[in-house]
Amino acid sequence: MLEIKNLHAKIDDKEILRGINLTIKPGEVHAIMGPNGSGKSTLSSVLAGSEVFEVSEGSATFYGKDLLEMPAEDRAREGLFYSFQYPVEIPGVSMVNFMRTAVNEHRKYNNEKPYSASEFLKLMREKKKLVEIDSNLTNRSVNEGFSGGEKKKNEIFQMAMLQPKISILDETDSGLDIDALRIVANGVNKLKSEDNATVVITHYQRLLDYIVPDYVHVLYKGRIVMSAGKELALELEEKGYDWIKKQFED
Amino acid sequence: MIDNKVIMAEDQDKILEEVTGGEYKYGFTTDIETEVIPKGLNEDVVRLISQKKNEPEWMLEFRLKAFSHWLKMEQPNWAKLNIPKIDFQDIIYYAAPKQKPKLDSMDDVDPELKATFDKLGIPLEEQKVLSGVAVDAVMDSVSVKTTFKETLAEKGIIFCSFSEAVQEYPDLIKKYMGSVVPYTDNFFAALNNAVFSDGSFVYIPKGVRCPIELSTYFRINATNTGQFERTLIVADDDSYVSYLEGCTAPQRDENQLHAAIVEIVTMDRAEVKYSTVQNWYPGDKEGKGGIYNFVTKRALCKGDYSKVMWTQVETGSAITWKYPSCVLMGNHSVGEFYSVAVTNNYQQADTGTKMIHIGKNTRSLIVSKGVSAGKSQNSYRGLVRVNKKAENARNFSQCDSLLMGDKCGAHTFPYLEINNNSAVVEHEATTSKIGEDQIFYCNTRGLSTEDAIGLIVNGYVKEVINQLPMEFAVEAQKLLQISLEGSVG
Ligand SMILES: Nc1ncnc2c1ncn2[C@@H]1O[C@H](COP(=O)(O)OP(=O)(O)OP(=O)(O)O)[C@@H](O)[C@H]1O
Ligand SMILES: [Mg+2]
């Protein structure tokens, strides 16, 4: 479904992604790990359509369509979801209003009728239950004054609402307490199906105990330098990144 | 609570659908025979206007007094506005749509005119009028029709055009006209007093709550004309009225002048809510054309425990110069001012309020939200004055500015004159910017940039919009979205 070939991206002439190759098929779970500053968030936001970075080389296709040609909102409507490492606060805009607009924009894009108020509320209740999000949060402004963990839960709630085909979860586990981690992971698992795929970016094996990856990739200095099965995560947990860094010091 | 918010979202959807296109949609002109007097201003013109309106002698004298005073005045330049020199001899001071000969009923309005107001969403036939809103429609210089008059008359409420009031209720007009804004008040007020054409008059008798919203809709149609209307609202003891004002104008290359006066008087325990959605033509993207909006609005809270609430949503006009104010004379009287001023492209706005505390235990509240985009300039200017004898005055002011892009300007000029130590006056101000990261976040959820801005801006101004009557609130949200179209990217 998602095919990334030789993707290069830079900011102010500083190259951050230096040739990413990655193929993701429906039903798969990919974990991306790697030291701080290696480009994990950059890769995610480039795929989500951020204009902060300039793609200088390479391609990314999503179900055969050129992803890089699409504006960010169309990528979302096509079914790509990006859970932010640092979700953004939007004061004054209620979660309900925000989500309703988002969901109906998705529906419009797919030539579906917008949800009525009651249909929407029903959907929201269902999804809230599924990801066990506190009712109060959806009555507040988008992420405003949310705690770190609440913001992450809210990302997963939005994912549940939008039912994407591929979800990129950027360190969704960081900042979550032990119970919340389990709840969020359960949420992600419940949303998993044969038709959709998940990319989890994380620093810790802990999350991968819950969301079991089919592949683990190591991103280092803007390249995927190693890919293997879920056992790689355990190895990294044990040994850190030094042994990999050594191999790729240039 | 949740339901409410969802309804808002639904409205927003509708709004979005309606505004795709996004140009100023009231820019059409009506092809109707208009009676105009020649351009220019002198004593004869003032006499001619008065004569056209069949006015009594006292009214003419009033006009002439104001005119001779105006001649001695200079156009003010203290506001943070760049106002091109206005040639007052190049303006037509009286234009009236010629009505076709009246046939069946005295009330018959020219179908062309009816069609115009229909197009603007203001139906003039009573059965079609939005439930609970009585309308006075003013086109160019004259009032076209006031609806629901009989219904109101049953309660003793007077709601008619200003010209009619001059004829029918001369005592009330003589007593209150100019009692809040004297003709000497300022340059544009003096001009208005000399040449005002029409407007609305409202009187709510003692103890009456006006059961429906009263509304005036101003429309400039003719070219080269100025619009100088005046509104006078008198709320007697224990009465209440909610009054709405809307305005639009055709799209024209030249600038047109609008210099109105609104006066409100409230007696003991009376309450007046005055809401404006101002959407005069703002000029094009290059700053060509548009209305110069120089308006004097003031309320006199004369009675104890009386209250006036100004709510304004200002999206139109090339230049706006406007400070709806409250003179809090009665003890325990209350003045509130809620404002949203949006400027885009080359628009300039200098708006705010004056709260003059005179009585004891008077309170005032100011909530001002400025949204600037494009190359526009947006200023809040507000005065809070507490007189020597105004014991225990309270004021709270909140002035927020939201900037979009870095070519626009937002300015805040709060003036405080506190002459009594018991006063508690608080002022808060914030400036924020719509962040790229906020827009990107919305984009990743499937919202276009325009939708994202609409949501953020509507969220930002919610506190003010919530003060508007329902139909107006929806209208105002639409307007905000349209006014900011094309302001990013
Ligand atoms: N807006 C920006 N301006 C300048 N440099 C940036 C910007 N965004 C990212 N970078 C740089 O790009 C590199 C990759 O950053 P990125 O956030 O993608 O790392 P990461 O792998 O997600 O790290 P972490 O594990 O700490 O989240 C870093 O060196 C970072 O400083
Ligand atoms: Mg990161």
PDB file of N, CA and C in Angstrom, chain B residues 3-51:
ATOM      1  N   ASP B   3     -24.541  18.739  22.379  1.00  0.00           N
ATOM      2  CA  ASP B   3     -25.456  18.930  21.256  1.00  0.00           C
ATOM      3  C   ASP B   3     -25.299  20.302  20.621  1.00  0.00           C
ATOM      4  N   ASN B   4     -25.199  21.272  21.510  1.00  0.00           N
ATOM      5  CA  ASN B   4     -25.038  22.634  21.059  1.00  0.00           C
ATOM      6  C   ASN B   4     -23.845  22.807  20.139  1.00  0.00           C
ATOM      7  N   LYS B   5     -22.762  22.214  20.589  1.00  0.00           N
ATOM      8  CA  LYS B   5     -21.526  22.359  19.824  1.00  0.00           C
ATOM      9  C   LYS B   5     -21.656  21.680  18.472  1.00  0.00           C
ATOM     10  N   VAL B   6     -22.354  20.561  18.480  1.00  0.00           N
ATOM     11  CA  VAL B   6     -22.504  19.851  17.223  1.00  0.00           C
ATOM     12  C   VAL B   6     -23.336  20.661  16.250  1.00  0.00           C
ATOM     13  N   ILE B   7     -24.336  21.319  16.784  1.00  0.00           N
ATOM     14  CA  ILE B   7     -25.164  22.154  15.917  1.00  0.00           C
ATOM     15  C   ILE B   7     -24.301  23.244  15.297  1.00  0.00           C
ATOM     16  N   MET B   8     -23.412  23.793  16.111  1.00  0.00           N
ATOM     17  CA  MET B   8     -22.512  24.802  15.573  1.00  0.00           C
ATOM     18  C   MET B   8     -21.701  24.214  14.420  1.00  0.00           C
ATOM     19  N   ALA B   9     -21.239  22.997  14.621  1.00  0.00           N
ATOM     20  CA  ALA B   9     -20.430  22.360  13.578  1.00  0.00           C
ATOM     21  C   ALA B   9     -21.245  22.183  12.305  1.00  0.00           C
ATOM     22  N   GLU B  10     -22.515  21.830  12.499  1.00  0.00           N
ATOM     23  CA  GLU B  10     -23.379  21.634  11.344  1.00  0.00           C
ATOM     24  C   GLU B  10     -23.532  22.951  10.578  1.00  0.00           C
ATOM     25  N   ASP B  11     -23.740  24.010  11.348  1.00  0.00           N
ATOM     26  CA  ASP B  11     -23.855  25.324  10.718  1.00  0.00           C
ATOM     27  C   ASP B  11     -22.583  25.649   9.959  1.00  0.00           C
ATOM     28  N   GLN B  12     -21.477  25.276  10.598  1.00  0.00           N
ATOM     29  CA  GLN B  12     -20.213  25.581   9.971  1.00  0.00           C
ATOM     30  C   GLN B  12     -20.081  24.874   8.623  1.00  0.00           C
ATOM     31  N   ASP B  13     -20.563  23.637   8.582  1.00  0.00           N
ATOM     32  CA  ASP B  13     -20.538  22.929   7.309  1.00  0.00           C
ATOM     33  C   ASP B  13     -21.299  23.700   6.252  1.00  0.00           C
ATOM     34  N   LYS B  14     -22.478  24.124   6.653  1.00  0.00           N
ATOM     35  CA  LYS B  14     -23.327  24.859   5.720  1.00  0.00           C
ATOM     36  C   LYS B  14     -22.602  26.114   5.257  1.00  0.00           C
ATOM     37  N   ILE B  15     -22.009  26.754   6.244  1.00  0.00           N
ATOM     38  CA  ILE B  15     -21.303  27.989   5.955  1.00  0.00           C
ATOM     39  C   ILE B  15     -20.226  27.740   4.917  1.00  0.00           C
ATOM     40  N   LEU B  16     -19.478  26.669   5.149  1.00  0.00           N
ATOM     41  CA  LEU B  16     -18.376  26.381   4.242  1.00  0.00           C
ATOM     42  C   LEU B  16     -18.874  26.150   2.832  1.00  0.00           C
ATOM     43  N   GLU B  17     -19.979  25.412   2.743  1.00  0.00           N
ATOM     44  CA  GLU B  17     -20.511  25.144   1.426  1.00  0.00           C
ATOM     45  C   GLU B  17     -20.919  26.440   0.740  1.00  0.00           C
ATOM     46  N   GLU B  18     -21.549  27.293   1.533  1.00  0.00           N
ATOM     47  CA  GLU B  18     -22.046  28.533   0.948  1.00  0.00           C
ATOM     48  C   GLU B  18     -20.950  29.462   0.481  1.00  0.00           C
ATOM     49  N   VAL B  19     -19.836  29.386   1.152  1.00  0.00           N
ATOM     50  CA  VAL B  19     -18.831  30.383   0.831  1.00  0.00           C
ATOM     51  C   VAL B  19     -17.808  29.941  -0.202  1.00  0.00           C
ATOM     52  N   THR B  20     -17.924  28.718  -0.677  1.00  0.00           N
ATOM     53  CA  THR B  20     -16.977  28.352  -1.731  1.00  0.00           C
ATOM     54  C   THR B  20     -17.241  29.304  -2.895  1.00  0.00           C
ATOM     55  N   GLY B  21     -16.225  29.902  -3.340  1.00  0.00           N
ATOM     56  CA  GLY B  21     -16.406  31.048  -4.237  1.00  0.00           C
ATOM     57  C   GLY B  21     -15.799  32.235  -3.537  1.00  0.00           C
ATOM     58  N   GLY B  22     -16.443  32.612  -2.461  1.00  0.00           N
ATOM     59  CA  GLY B  22     -15.791  33.465  -1.478  1.00  0.00           C
ATOM     60  C   GLY B  22     -15.654  34.939  -1.795  1.00  0.00           C
ATOM     61  N   GLU B  23     -16.069  35.384  -2.952  1.00  0.00           N
ATOM     62  CA  GLU B  23     -15.985  36.812  -3.232  1.00  0.00           C
ATOM     63  C   GLU B  23     -17.076  37.544  -2.450  1.00  0.00           C
ATOM     64  N   TYR B  24     -16.997  38.849  -2.432  1.00  0.00           N
ATOM     65  CA  TYR B  24     -18.011  39.650  -1.776  1.00  0.00           C
ATOM     66  C   TYR B  24     -19.315  39.453  -2.533  1.00  0.00           C
ATOM     67  N   LYS B  25     -20.287  38.762  -1.898  1.00  0.00           N
ATOM     68  CA  LYS B  25     -21.435  38.336  -2.692  1.00  0.00           C
ATOM     69  C   LYS B  25     -22.586  39.337  -2.700  1.00  0.00           C
ATOM     70  N   TYR B  26     -22.380  40.446  -2.009  1.00  0.00           N
ATOM     71  CA  TYR B  26     -23.438  41.456  -1.997  1.00  0.00           C
ATOM     72  C   TYR B  26     -23.096  42.594  -2.954  1.00  0.00           C
ATOM     73  N   GLY B  27     -22.106  42.330  -3.825  1.00  0.00           N
ATOM     74  CA  GLY B  27     -21.574  43.403  -4.657  1.00  0.00           C
ATOM     75  C   GLY B  27     -22.427  43.814  -5.837  1.00  0.00           C
ATOM     76  N   PHE B  28     -23.593  43.204  -5.994  1.00  0.00           N
ATOM     77  CA  PHE B  28     -24.432  43.546  -7.141  1.00  0.00           C
ATOM     78  C   PHE B  28     -25.106  44.921  -6.965  1.00  0.00           C
ATOM     79  N   THR B  29     -25.553  45.480  -8.086  1.00  0.00           N
ATOM     80  CA  THR B  29     -26.313  46.727  -7.992  1.00  0.00           C
ATOM     81  C   THR B  29     -27.730  46.478  -8.458  1.00  0.00           C
ATOM     82  N   THR B  30     -28.641  47.266  -7.948  1.00  0.00           N
ATOM     83  CA  THR B  30     -30.016  47.135  -8.368  1.00  0.00           C
ATOM     84  C   THR B  30     -30.293  48.193  -9.428  1.00  0.00           C
ATOM     85  N   ASP B  31     -30.887  47.728 -10.518  1.00  0.00           N
ATOM     86  CA  ASP B  31     -31.203  48.667 -11.582  1.00  0.00           C
ATOM     87  C   ASP B  31     -32.557  49.276 -11.284  1.00  0.00           C
ATOM     88  N   ILE B  32     -32.532  50.377 -10.616  1.00  0.00           N
ATOM     89  CA  ILE B  32     -33.798  50.976 -10.232  1.00  0.00           C
ATOM     90  C   ILE B  32     -33.678  52.479 -10.428  1.00  0.00           C
ATOM     91  N   GLU B  33     -34.787  53.066 -10.816  1.00  0.00           N
ATOM     92  CA  GLU B  33     -34.758  54.503 -11.030  1.00  0.00           C
ATOM     93  C   GLU B  33     -34.521  55.208  -9.715  1.00  0.00           C
ATOM     94  N   THR B  34     -33.523  56.074  -9.712  1.00  0.00           N
ATOM     95  CA  THR B  34     -33.182  56.748  -8.478  1.00  0.00           C
ATOM     96  C   THR B  34     -33.288  58.245  -8.661  1.00  0.00           C
ATOM     97  N   GLU B  35     -33.851  58.866  -7.670  1.00  0.00           N
ATOM     98  CA  GLU B  35     -33.901  60.318  -7.701  1.00  0.00           C
ATOM     99  C   GLU B  35     -32.706  60.833  -6.924  1.00  0.00           C
ATOM    100  N   VAL B  36     -31.838  61.562  -7.596  1.00  0.00           N
ATOM    101  CA  VAL B  36     -30.686  62.094  -6.877  1.00  0.00           C
ATOM    102  C   VAL B  36     -30.654  63.604  -7.006  1.00  0.00           C
ATOM    103  N   ILE B  37     -30.040  64.241  -6.033  1.00  0.00           N
ATOM    104  CA  ILE B  37     -29.829  65.677  -6.162  1.00  0.00           C
ATOM    105  C   ILE B  37     -28.401  65.878  -6.631  1.00  0.00           C
ATOM    106  N   PRO B  38     -28.065  67.039  -7.165  1.00  0.00           N
ATOM    107  CA  PRO B  38     -26.703  67.220  -7.694  1.00  0.00           C
ATOM    108  C   PRO B  38     -25.648  67.047  -6.599  1.00  0.00           C
ATOM    109  N   LYS B  39     -24.453  66.678  -7.046  1.00  0.00           N
ATOM    110  CA  LYS B  39     -23.298  66.541  -6.164  1.00  0.00           C
ATOM    111  C   LYS B  39     -23.030  67.836  -5.409  1.00  0.00           C
ATOM    112  N   GLY B  40     -22.376  67.678  -4.277  1.00  0.00           N
ATOM    113  CA  GLY B  40     -21.873  68.857  -3.590  1.00  0.00           C
ATOM    114  C   GLY B  40     -22.656  69.210  -2.342  1.00  0.00           C
ATOM    115  N   LEU B  41     -22.039  70.055  -1.519  1.00  0.00           N
ATOM    116  CA  LEU B  41     -22.646  70.384  -0.242  1.00  0.00           C
ATOM    117  C   LEU B  41     -22.561  71.880   0.034  1.00  0.00           C
ATOM    118  N   ASN B  42     -23.722  72.479   0.232  1.00  0.00           N
ATOM    119  CA  ASN B  42     -23.793  73.865   0.692  1.00  0.00           C
ATOM    120  C   ASN B  42     -25.142  74.027   1.391  1.00  0.00           C
ATOM    121  N   GLU B  43     -25.418  75.219   1.841  1.00  0.00           N
ATOM    122  CA  GLU B  43     -26.638  75.429   2.607  1.00  0.00           C
ATOM    123  C   GLU B  43     -27.881  75.061   1.802  1.00  0.00           C
ATOM    124  N   ASP B  44     -27.850  75.349   0.512  1.00  0.00           N
ATOM    125  CA  ASP B  44     -29.019  75.029  -0.318  1.00  0.00           C
ATOM    126  C   ASP B  44     -29.283  73.535  -0.378  1.00  0.00           C
ATOM    127  N   VAL B  45     -28.195  72.770  -0.393  1.00  0.00           N
ATOM    128  CA  VAL B  45     -28.354  71.319  -0.417  1.00  0.00           C
ATOM    129  C   VAL B  45     -29.022  70.851   0.870  1.00  0.00           C
ATOM    130  N   VAL B  46     -28.592  71.406   1.974  1.00  0.00           N
ATOM    131  CA  VAL B  46     -29.200  71.050   3.258  1.00  0.00           C
ATOM    132  C   VAL B  46     -30.701  71.393   3.233  1.00  0.00           C
ATOM    133  N   ARG B  47     -31.005  72.564   2.717  1.00  0.00           N
ATOM    134  CA  ARG B  47     -32.412  72.967   2.619  1.00  0.00           C
ATOM    135  C   ARG B  47     -33.195  72.031   1.705  1.00  0.00           C
ATOM    136  N   LEU B  48     -32.530  71.656   0.605  1.00  0.00           N
ATOM    137  CA  LEU B  48     -33.197  70.787  -0.362  1.00  0.00           C
ATOM    138  C   LEU B  48     -33.530  69.408   0.234  1.00  0.00           C
ATOM    139  N   ILE B  49     -32.575  68.874   0.986  1.00  0.00           N
ATOM    140  CA  ILE B  49     -32.818  67.569   1.618  1.00  0.00           C
ATOM    141  C   ILE B  49     -34.022  67.669   2.547  1.00  0.00           C
ATOM    142  N   SER B  50     -34.007  68.712   3.348  1.00  0.00           N
ATOM    143  CA  SER B  50     -35.092  68.920   4.306  1.00  0.00           C
ATOM    144  C   SER B  50     -36.430  69.063   3.586  1.00  0.00           C
ATOM    145  N   GLN B  51     -36.382  69.772   2.470  1.00  0.00           N
ATOM    146  CA  GLN B  51     -37.600  70.002   1.687  1.00  0.00           C
ATOM    147  C   GLN B  51     -38.097  68.703   1.060  1.00  0.00           C
TER     148      GLN B  51
END
